[in-house]
Short mmCIF file of C-alpha atoms in Angstrom, two decimals:
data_model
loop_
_atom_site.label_atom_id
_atom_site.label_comp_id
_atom_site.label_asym_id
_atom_site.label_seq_id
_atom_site.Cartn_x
_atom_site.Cartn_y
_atom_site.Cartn_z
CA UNK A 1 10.73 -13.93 -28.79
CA UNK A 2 8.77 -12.78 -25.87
CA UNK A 3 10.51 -11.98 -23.15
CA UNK A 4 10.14 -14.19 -19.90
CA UNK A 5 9.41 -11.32 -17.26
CA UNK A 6 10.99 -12.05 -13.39
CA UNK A 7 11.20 -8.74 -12.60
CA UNK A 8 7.37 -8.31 -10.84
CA UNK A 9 9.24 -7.16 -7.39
CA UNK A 10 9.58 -3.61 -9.51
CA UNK A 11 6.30 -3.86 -11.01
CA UNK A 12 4.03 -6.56 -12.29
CA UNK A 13 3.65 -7.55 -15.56
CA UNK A 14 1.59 -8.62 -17.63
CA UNK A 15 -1.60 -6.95 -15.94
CA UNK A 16 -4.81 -9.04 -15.93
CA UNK A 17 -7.31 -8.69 -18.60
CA UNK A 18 -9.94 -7.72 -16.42
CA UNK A 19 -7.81 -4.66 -14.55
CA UNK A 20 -7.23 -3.71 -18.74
CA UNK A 21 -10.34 -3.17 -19.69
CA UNK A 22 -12.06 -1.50 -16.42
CA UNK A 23 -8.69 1.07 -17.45
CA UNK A 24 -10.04 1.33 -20.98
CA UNK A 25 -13.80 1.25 -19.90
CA UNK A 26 -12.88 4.25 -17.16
CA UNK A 27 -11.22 6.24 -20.19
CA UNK A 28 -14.51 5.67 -21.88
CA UNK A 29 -17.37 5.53 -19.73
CA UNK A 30 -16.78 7.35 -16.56
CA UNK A 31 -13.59 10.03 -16.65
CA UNK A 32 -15.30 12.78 -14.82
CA UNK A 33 -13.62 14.61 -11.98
CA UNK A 34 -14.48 12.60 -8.40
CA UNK A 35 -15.56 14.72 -5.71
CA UNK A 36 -15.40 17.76 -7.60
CA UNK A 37 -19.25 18.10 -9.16
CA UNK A 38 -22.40 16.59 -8.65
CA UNK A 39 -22.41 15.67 -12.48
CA UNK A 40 -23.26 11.97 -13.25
CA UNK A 41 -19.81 11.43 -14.43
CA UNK A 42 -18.07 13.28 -11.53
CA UNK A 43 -20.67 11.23 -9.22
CA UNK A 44 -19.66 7.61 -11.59
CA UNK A 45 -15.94 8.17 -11.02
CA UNK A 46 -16.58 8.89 -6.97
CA UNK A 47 -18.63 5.71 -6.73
CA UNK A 48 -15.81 3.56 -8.48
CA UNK A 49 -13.43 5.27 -6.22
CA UNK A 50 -15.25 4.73 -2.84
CA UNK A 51 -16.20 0.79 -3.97
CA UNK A 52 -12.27 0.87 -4.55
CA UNK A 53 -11.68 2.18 -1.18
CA UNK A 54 -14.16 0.25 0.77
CA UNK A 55 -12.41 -3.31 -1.35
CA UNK A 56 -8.69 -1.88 -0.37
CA UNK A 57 -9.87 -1.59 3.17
CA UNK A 58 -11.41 -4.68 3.32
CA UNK A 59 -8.40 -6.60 1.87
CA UNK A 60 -6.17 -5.30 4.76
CA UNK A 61 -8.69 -6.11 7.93
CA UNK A 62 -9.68 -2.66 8.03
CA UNK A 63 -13.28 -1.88 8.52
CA UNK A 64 -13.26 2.03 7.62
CA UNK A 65 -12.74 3.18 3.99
CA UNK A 66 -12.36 6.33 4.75
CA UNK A 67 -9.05 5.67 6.34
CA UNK A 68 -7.45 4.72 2.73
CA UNK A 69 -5.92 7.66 1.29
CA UNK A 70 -4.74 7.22 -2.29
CA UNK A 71 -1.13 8.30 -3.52
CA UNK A 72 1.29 8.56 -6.27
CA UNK A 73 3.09 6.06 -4.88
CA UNK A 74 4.38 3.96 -1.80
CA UNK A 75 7.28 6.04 -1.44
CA UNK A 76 4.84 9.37 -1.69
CA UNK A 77 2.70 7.64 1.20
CA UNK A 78 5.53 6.69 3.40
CA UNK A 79 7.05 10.54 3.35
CA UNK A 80 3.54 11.54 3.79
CA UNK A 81 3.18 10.10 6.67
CA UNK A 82 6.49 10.40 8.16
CA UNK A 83 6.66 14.42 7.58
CA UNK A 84 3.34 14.51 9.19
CA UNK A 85 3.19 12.58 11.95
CA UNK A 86 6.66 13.20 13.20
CA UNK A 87 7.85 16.11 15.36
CA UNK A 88 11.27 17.85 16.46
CA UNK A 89 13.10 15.52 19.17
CA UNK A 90 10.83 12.18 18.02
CA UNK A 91 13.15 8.78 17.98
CA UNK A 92 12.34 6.37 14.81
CA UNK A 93 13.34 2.84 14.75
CA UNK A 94 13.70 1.19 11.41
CA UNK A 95 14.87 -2.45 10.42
CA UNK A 96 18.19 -3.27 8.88
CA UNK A 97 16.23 -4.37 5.45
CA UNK A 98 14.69 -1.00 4.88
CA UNK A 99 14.49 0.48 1.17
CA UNK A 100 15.47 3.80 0.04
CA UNK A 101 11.59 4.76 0.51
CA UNK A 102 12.09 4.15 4.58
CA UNK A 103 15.50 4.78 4.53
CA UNK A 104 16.27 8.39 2.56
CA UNK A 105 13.20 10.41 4.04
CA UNK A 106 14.11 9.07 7.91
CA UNK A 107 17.54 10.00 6.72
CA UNK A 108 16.84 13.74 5.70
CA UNK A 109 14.89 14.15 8.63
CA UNK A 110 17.69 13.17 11.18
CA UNK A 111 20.38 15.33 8.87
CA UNK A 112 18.14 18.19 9.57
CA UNK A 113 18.25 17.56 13.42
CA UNK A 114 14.84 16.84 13.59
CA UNK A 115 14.46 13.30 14.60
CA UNK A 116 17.10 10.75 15.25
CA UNK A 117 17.23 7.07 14.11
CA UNK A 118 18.25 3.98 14.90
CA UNK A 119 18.38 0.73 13.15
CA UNK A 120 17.47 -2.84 14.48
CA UNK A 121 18.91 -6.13 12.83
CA UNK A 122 16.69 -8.74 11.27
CA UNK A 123 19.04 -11.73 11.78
CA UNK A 124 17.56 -12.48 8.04
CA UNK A 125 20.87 -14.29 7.04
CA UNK A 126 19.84 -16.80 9.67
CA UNK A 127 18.16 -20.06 9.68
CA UNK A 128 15.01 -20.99 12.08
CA UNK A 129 12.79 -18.60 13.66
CA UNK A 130 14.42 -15.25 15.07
CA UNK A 131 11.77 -13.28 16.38
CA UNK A 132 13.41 -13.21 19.96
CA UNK A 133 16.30 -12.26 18.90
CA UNK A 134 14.53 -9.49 16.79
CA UNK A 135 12.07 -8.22 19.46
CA UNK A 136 15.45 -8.52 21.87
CA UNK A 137 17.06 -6.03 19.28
CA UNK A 138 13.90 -3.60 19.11
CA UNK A 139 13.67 -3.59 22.83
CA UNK A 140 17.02 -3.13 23.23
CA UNK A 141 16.85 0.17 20.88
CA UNK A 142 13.72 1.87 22.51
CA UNK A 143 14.09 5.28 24.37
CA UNK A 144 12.14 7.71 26.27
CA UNK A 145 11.39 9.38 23.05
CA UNK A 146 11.09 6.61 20.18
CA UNK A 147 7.74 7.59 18.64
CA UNK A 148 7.50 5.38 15.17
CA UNK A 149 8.37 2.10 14.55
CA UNK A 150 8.82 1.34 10.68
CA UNK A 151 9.36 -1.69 9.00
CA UNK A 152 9.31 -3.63 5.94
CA UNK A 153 6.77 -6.41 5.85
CA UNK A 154 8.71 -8.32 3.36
CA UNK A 155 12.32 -7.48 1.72
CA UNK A 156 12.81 -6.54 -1.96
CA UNK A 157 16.23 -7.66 -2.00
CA UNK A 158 15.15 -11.67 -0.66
CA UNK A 159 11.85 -13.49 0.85
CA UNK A 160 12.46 -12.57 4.43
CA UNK A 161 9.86 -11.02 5.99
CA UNK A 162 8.85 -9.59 9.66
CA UNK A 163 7.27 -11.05 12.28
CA UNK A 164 4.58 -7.93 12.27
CA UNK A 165 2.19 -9.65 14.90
CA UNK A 166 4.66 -10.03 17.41
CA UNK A 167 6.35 -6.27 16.23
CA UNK A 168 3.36 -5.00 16.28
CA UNK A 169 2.44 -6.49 19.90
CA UNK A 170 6.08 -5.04 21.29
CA UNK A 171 5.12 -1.31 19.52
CA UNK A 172 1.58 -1.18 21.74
CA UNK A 173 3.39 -1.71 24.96
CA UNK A 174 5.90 1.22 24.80
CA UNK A 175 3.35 3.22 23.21
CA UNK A 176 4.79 3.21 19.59
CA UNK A 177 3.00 3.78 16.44
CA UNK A 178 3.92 0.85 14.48
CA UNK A 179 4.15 1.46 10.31
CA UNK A 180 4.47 -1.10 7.93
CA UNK A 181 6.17 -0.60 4.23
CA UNK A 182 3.98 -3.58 2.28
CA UNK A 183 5.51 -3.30 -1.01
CA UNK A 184 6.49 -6.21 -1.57
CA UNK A 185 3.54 -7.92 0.61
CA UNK A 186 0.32 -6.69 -0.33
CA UNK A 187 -0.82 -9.35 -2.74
CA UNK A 188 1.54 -12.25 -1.22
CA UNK A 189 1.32 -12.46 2.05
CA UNK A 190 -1.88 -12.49 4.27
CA UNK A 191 -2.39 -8.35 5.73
CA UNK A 192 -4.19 -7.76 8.96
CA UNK A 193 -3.75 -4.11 9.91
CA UNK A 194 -6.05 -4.55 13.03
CA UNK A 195 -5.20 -8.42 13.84
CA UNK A 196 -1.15 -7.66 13.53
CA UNK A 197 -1.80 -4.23 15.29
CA UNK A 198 -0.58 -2.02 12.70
CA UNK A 199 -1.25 1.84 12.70
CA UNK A 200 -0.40 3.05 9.31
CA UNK A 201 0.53 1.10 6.30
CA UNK A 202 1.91 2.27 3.09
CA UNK A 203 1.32 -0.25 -0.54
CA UNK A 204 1.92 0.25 -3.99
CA UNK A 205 -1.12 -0.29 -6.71
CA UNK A 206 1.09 -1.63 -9.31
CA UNK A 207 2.82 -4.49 -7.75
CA UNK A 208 1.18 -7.72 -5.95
CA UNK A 209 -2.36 -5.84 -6.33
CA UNK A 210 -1.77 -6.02 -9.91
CA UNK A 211 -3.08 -2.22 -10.44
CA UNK A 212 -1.23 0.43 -13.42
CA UNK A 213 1.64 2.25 -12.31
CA UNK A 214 0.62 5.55 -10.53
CA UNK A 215 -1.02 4.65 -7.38
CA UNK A 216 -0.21 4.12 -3.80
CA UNK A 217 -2.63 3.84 -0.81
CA UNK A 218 -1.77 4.82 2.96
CA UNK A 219 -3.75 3.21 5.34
CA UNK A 220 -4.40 4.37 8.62
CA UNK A 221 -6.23 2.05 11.48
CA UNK A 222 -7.63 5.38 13.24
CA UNK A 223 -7.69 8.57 11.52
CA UNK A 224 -4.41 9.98 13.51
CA UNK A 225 -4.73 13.37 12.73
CA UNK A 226 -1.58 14.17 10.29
CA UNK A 227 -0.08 17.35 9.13
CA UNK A 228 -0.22 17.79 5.50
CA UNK A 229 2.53 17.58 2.91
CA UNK A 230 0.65 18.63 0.03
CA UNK A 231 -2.23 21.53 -0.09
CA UNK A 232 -4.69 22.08 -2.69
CA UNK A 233 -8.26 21.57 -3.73
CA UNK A 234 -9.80 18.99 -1.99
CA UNK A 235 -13.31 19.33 -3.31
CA UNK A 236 -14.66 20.65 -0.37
CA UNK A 237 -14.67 23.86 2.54
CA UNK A 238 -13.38 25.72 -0.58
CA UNK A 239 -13.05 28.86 1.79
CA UNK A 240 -11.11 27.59 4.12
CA UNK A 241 -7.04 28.14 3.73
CA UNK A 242 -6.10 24.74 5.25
CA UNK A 243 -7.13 21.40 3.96
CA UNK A 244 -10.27 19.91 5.76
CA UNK A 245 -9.79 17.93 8.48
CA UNK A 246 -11.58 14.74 7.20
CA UNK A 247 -10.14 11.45 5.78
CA UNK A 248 -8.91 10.81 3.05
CA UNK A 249 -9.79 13.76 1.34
CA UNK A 250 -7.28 15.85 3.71
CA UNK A 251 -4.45 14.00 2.63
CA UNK A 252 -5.47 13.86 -0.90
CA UNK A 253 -5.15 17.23 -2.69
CA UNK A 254 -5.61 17.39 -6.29
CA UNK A 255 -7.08 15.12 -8.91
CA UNK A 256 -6.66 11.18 -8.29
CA UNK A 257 -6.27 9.28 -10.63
CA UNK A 258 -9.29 7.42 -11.25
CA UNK A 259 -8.15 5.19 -14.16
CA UNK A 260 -5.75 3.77 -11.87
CA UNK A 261 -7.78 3.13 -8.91
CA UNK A 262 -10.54 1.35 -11.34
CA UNK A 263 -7.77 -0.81 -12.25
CA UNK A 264 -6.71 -1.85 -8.76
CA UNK A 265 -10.52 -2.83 -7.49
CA UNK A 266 -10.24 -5.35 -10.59
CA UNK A 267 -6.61 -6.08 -9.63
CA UNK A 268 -7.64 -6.89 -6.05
CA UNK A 269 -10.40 -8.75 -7.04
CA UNK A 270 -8.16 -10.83 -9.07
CA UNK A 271 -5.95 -11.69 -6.10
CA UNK A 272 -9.01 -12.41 -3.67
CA UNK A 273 -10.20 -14.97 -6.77
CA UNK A 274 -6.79 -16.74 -6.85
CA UNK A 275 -6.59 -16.75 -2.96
CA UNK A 276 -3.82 -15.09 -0.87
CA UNK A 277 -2.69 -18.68 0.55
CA UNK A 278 -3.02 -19.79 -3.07
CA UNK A 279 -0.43 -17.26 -4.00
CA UNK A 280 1.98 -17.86 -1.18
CA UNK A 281 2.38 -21.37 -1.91
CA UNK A 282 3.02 -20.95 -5.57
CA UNK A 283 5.47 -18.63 -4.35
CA UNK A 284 7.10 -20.83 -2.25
CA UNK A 285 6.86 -23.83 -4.88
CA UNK A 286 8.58 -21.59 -7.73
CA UNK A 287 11.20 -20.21 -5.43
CA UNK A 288 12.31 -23.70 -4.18
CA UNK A 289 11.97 -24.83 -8.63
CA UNK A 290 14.36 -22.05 -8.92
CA UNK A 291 16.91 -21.75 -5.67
CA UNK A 292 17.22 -25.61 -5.20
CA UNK A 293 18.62 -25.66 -8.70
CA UNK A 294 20.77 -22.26 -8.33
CA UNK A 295 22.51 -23.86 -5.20
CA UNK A 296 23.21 -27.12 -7.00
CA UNK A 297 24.89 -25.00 -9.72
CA UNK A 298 28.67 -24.55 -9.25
CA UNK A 299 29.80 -20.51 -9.64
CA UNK A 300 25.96 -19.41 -8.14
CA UNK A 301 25.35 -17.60 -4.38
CA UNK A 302 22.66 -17.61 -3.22
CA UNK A 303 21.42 -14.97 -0.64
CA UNK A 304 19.30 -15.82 2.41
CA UNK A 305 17.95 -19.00 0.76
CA UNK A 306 15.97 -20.11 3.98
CA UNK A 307 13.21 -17.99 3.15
CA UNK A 308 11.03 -18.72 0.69
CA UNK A 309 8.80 -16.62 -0.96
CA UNK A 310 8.56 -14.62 -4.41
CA UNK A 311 12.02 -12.94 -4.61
CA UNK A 312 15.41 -14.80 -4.96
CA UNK A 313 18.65 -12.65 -4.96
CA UNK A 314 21.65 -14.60 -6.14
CA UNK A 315 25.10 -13.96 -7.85
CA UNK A 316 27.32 -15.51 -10.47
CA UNK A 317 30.62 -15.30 -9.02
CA UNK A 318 33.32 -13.69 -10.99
CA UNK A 319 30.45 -11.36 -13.02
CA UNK A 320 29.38 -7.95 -11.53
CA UNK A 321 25.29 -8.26 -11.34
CA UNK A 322 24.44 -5.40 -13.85
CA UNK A 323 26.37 -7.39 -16.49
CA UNK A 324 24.70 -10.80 -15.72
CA UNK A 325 21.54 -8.47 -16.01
CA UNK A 326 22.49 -7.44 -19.25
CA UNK A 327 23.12 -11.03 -20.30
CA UNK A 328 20.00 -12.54 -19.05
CA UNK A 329 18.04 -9.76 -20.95
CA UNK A 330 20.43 -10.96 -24.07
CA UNK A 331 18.56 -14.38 -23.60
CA UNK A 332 15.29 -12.96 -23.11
CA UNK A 333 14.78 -12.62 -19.35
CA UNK A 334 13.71 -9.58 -17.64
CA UNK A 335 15.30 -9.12 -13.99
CA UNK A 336 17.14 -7.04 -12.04
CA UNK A 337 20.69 -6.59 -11.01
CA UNK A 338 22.12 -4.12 -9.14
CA UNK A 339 21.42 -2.89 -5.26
CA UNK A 340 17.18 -2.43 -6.01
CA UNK A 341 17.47 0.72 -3.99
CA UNK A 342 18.28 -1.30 -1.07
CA UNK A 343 21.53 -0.35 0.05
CA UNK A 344 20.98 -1.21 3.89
CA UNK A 345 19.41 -4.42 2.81
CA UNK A 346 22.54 -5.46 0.50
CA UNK A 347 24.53 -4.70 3.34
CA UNK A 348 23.06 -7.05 5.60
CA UNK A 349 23.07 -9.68 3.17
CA UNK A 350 26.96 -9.30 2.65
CA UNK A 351 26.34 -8.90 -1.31
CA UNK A 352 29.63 -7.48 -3.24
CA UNK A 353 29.83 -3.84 -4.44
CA UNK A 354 27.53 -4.51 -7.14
CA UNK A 355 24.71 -5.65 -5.78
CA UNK A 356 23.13 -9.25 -7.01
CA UNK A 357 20.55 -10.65 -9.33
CA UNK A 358 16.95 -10.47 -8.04
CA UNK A 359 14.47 -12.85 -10.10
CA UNK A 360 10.90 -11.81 -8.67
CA UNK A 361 8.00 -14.19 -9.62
CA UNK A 362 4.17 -13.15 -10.06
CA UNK A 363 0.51 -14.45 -10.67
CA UNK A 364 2.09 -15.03 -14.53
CA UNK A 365 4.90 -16.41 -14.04
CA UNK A 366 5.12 -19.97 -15.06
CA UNK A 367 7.75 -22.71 -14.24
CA UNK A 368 9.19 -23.05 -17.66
CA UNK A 369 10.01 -19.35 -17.30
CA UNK A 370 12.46 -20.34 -13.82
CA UNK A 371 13.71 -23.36 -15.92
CA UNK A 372 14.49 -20.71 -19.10
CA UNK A 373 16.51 -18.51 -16.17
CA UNK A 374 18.03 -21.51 -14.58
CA UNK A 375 19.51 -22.82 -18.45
CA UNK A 376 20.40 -19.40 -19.21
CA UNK A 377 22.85 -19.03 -16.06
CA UNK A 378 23.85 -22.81 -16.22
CA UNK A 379 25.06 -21.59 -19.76
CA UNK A 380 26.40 -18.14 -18.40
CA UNK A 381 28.38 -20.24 -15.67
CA UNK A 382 29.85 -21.83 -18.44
CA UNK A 383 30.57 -19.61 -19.85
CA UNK A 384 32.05 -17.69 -17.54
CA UNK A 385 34.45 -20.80 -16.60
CA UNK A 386 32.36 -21.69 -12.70
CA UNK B 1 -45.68 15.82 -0.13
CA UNK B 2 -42.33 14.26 1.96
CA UNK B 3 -40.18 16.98 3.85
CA UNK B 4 -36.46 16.52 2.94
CA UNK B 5 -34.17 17.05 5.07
CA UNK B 6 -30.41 16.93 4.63
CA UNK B 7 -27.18 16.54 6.77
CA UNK B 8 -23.71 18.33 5.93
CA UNK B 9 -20.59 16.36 5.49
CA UNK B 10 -17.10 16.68 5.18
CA UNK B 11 -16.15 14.69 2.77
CA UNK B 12 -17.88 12.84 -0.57
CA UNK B 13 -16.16 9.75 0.99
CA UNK B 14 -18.27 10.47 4.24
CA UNK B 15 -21.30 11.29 1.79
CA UNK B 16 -21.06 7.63 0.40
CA UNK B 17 -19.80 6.25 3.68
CA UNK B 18 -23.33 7.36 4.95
CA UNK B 19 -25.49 6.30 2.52
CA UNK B 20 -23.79 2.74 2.57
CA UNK B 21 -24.73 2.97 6.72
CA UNK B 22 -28.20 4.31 5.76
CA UNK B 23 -29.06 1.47 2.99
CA UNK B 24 -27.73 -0.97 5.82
CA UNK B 25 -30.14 0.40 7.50
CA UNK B 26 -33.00 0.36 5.02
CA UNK B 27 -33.26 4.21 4.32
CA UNK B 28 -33.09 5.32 1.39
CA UNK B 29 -31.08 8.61 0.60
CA UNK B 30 -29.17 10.56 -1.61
CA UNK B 31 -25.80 12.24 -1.97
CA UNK B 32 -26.04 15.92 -3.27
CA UNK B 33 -23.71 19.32 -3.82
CA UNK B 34 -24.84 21.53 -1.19
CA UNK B 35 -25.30 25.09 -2.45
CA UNK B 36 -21.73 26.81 -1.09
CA UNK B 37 -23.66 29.81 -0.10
CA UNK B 38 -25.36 27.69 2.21
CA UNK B 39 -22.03 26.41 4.61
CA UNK B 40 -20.06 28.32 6.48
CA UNK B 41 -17.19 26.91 4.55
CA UNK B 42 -18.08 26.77 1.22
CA UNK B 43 -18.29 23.49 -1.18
CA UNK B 44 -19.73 20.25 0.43
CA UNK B 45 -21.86 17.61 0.31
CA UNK B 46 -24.52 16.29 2.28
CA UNK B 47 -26.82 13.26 2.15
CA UNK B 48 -30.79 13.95 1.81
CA UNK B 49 -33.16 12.09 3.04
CA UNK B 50 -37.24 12.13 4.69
CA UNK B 51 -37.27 14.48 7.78
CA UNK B 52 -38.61 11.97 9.96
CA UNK B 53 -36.25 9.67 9.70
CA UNK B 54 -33.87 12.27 10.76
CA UNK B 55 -33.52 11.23 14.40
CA UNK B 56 -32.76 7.51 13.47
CA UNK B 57 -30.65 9.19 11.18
CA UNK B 58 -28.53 11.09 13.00
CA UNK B 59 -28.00 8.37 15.88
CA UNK B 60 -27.13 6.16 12.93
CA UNK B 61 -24.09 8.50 11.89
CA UNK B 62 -22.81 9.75 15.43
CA UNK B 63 -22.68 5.73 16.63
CA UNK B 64 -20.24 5.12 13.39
CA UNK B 65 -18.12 8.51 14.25
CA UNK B 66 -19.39 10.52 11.31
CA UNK B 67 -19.74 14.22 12.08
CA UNK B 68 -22.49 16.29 10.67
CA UNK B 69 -21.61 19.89 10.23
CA UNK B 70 -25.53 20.88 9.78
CA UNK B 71 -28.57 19.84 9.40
CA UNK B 72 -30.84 21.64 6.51
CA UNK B 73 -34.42 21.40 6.30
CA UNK B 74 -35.51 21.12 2.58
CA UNK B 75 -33.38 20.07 -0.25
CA UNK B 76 -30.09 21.93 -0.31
CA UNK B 77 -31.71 24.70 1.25
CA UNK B 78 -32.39 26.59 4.59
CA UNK B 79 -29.99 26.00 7.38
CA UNK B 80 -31.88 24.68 10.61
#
């Protein structure tokens, strides 16, 4: 049986073909070291890498490709830009839906007395458009000394996401750098760093861009100059003991990994063929297949079901979610139970101790895959006596 | 015989930044290693192209922000 995969919120699968074989043909054709010699397969690798930088920045309204720096992974770029960009007595604001990735670094910054934090609500459980009430919150929050705004652009826990025009508006008139966590966005929702007014944004390769796992990006909209968090060999101004001062190679010590990157250009190329508004409204078709049928189904919660989108977190009542997991991969579904890292976003959404059930569709995912899950928990309910 | 001249720059991703600019442009150049002996800093790479284009050159990268740490006449070679 092949399993029915719902579980692309963590990472996509399947991968395309195409993002496949430019791997394989990488391994092959082109693995020199970029940026390191002057070697035609040093110099093969470096174009691949640059044509991957120039499509990334591209893809998120950004005209300079120079200002994409390449990571392990989102996480790695958000702390990379938080430990270098903030400074002792700096005020962060962060939303109420953060993941561990915002949430844990901000954290151990403020432990150390270094910054403090504060945290806006979302007003995600409600219906209708909150965006006053949200802005009302951030305002509400800002001080003499707030420096960063950071938010989510779309939850991992449910389809909510921010208002980042209108955030990002608000940020430019206190003088805030605005950063955006697009993990669960870049690849489903439309991205315009220099329309929605965002400084620094921070994506994972492996997720809605449909890259291998391994590879992050940071994007900056001007090259802010930020203090490193990792030195090493950067390829160039070998004699000097700091890293250079140019983008992205300042930011980027150590090999990348160019494998990786050749598979996101294909991966992003994929996405651009199918069409971000393509994606979104498959998205929202599948979701409202799958939560119009959960919230007909006695013994099911649903969680923030007003927003559409590709992630739907829901509960059977009575069963903690790790078990329903467990069950569901019994019957050949992959998802997730559990609190998805997401502790501040669970409790906003009220879930129970244990977290909920997250089904999380992508470019592969099929409806007779959301009616497998939806038979599968109308027999679990069942079961269960719902 | 064409004079080459070349232009220092901080990064690879500049290098190739540069010659996208300069294709835009309709000159043709090309990316090289620059001899470390030959910056003050040691490993970088510069973009090579004919001497007198150097001016349009050189307006070409300052109006899209791109800083030249030195200009060398001849390939890889003496510093200005």
């Amino acid at each position: 049986m092949t399993p029915i995969y719902l579980d692309n919120a963590a990472t996509s699968f399947p991968k395309p073909h195409r993002v496949i074989r430019e791997v394989e043909r990488c391994l092959e054709k082109y693995g020199g070291n970029p940026g390191r010699g002057s070697h035609v397969l040093a110099m093969a690798a470096a174009e691949k890498i640059y044509e991957c930088r120039d499509a990334v920045a591209g893809f998120l309204g950004l005209s300079a490709p120079e200002n994409v720096v390449f990571t392990l992974n989102t996480t790695y770029a958000l702390n990379m830009l938080f430990k270098g960009l903030l400074r002792p007595g700096d005020h962060v604001l962060i939303s109420d839906m953060e993941h561990n990735a915002v949430y844990r670094p901000l954290c151990k910054l403020a432990a150390s007395g270094l910054i403090s934090l504060s945290v806006f609500p979302t007003f995600c459980t409600e219906d209708g458009d909150t965006t006053a009430a949200l802005l009302g919150g951030i305002e509400s929050r800002i001080r003499p000394e707030t420096r960063l705004l950071v938010c989510t652009h779309a939850s991992n826990l449910c389809s909510f996401s921010l208002p980042l025009e209108a955030i990002g508006t608000l940020c430019h008139r206190h003088g805030l750098f605005f950063a955006v966590d697009a993990a669960q966005s870049a690849g489903h929702l439309p991205i315009d760093m220099e329309a929605y007014g965002i400084d620094a944004l921070c994506a994972p390769g492996h997720k809605g861009l449909y890259g291998i796992q391994g590879l992050g990006l940071l994007a900056l909209r001007d090259p802010v100059l930020l203090d490193t968090l990792v030195e090493g060999g950067s390829g160039t101004r070998s004699r000097d003991t700091e890293m250079p001062p140019d983008y992205p190679e300042r930011m980027e010590a150590g090999t990348l990994p160019t494998p990786a990157i050749a598979g996101l250009l294909e991966g992003i190329s994929a996405v651009r063929e199918r069409g971000i508004h393509t994606i979104m409204q498959e998205d929202n078709r599948q979701y409202d297949l799958l939560t119009q049928a959960l919230m007909n189904m006695n013994g099911i919660r649903v969680y923030a079901p007003s927003h559409k989108g590709a992630v739907c977190l829901f509960n059977v009542e009575g069963l903690p979610s790790e078990q329903a997991a467990q069950e569901l991969s019994a019957c050949g579904i992959c998802l997730r139970g559990g609190l998805h890292c997401c502790p501040l976003g669970h409790d906003t959404l009220s879930t129970p101790e244990s977290g909920a059930l997250r089904a999380s569709f992508g470019m592969f995912t099929n409806d007779s895959d959301i009616r497998k899950l939806i038979d599968s928990l109308w027999q679990i309910t069942k079961r269960t006596g719902k | 015989m064409k004079r080459i001249c070349t232009a220092s720059l901080g990064s690879l991703t500049l290098a190739m930044k540069a010659r996208q600019l300069a294709k835009e442009a309709s000159f043709e150049t090309t990316i090289v290693k620059l001899d470390p002996a030959a910056t003050r800093k040691g490993c970088a790479y510069g973009l090579e192209f004919p001497c007198e284009a150097q001016r349009k050159i050189s307006t070409l990268l300052s109006k899209n922000k791109i800083k030249v740490g030195e200009y060398f006449s001849g390939s890889r070679g003496d510093l200005f």
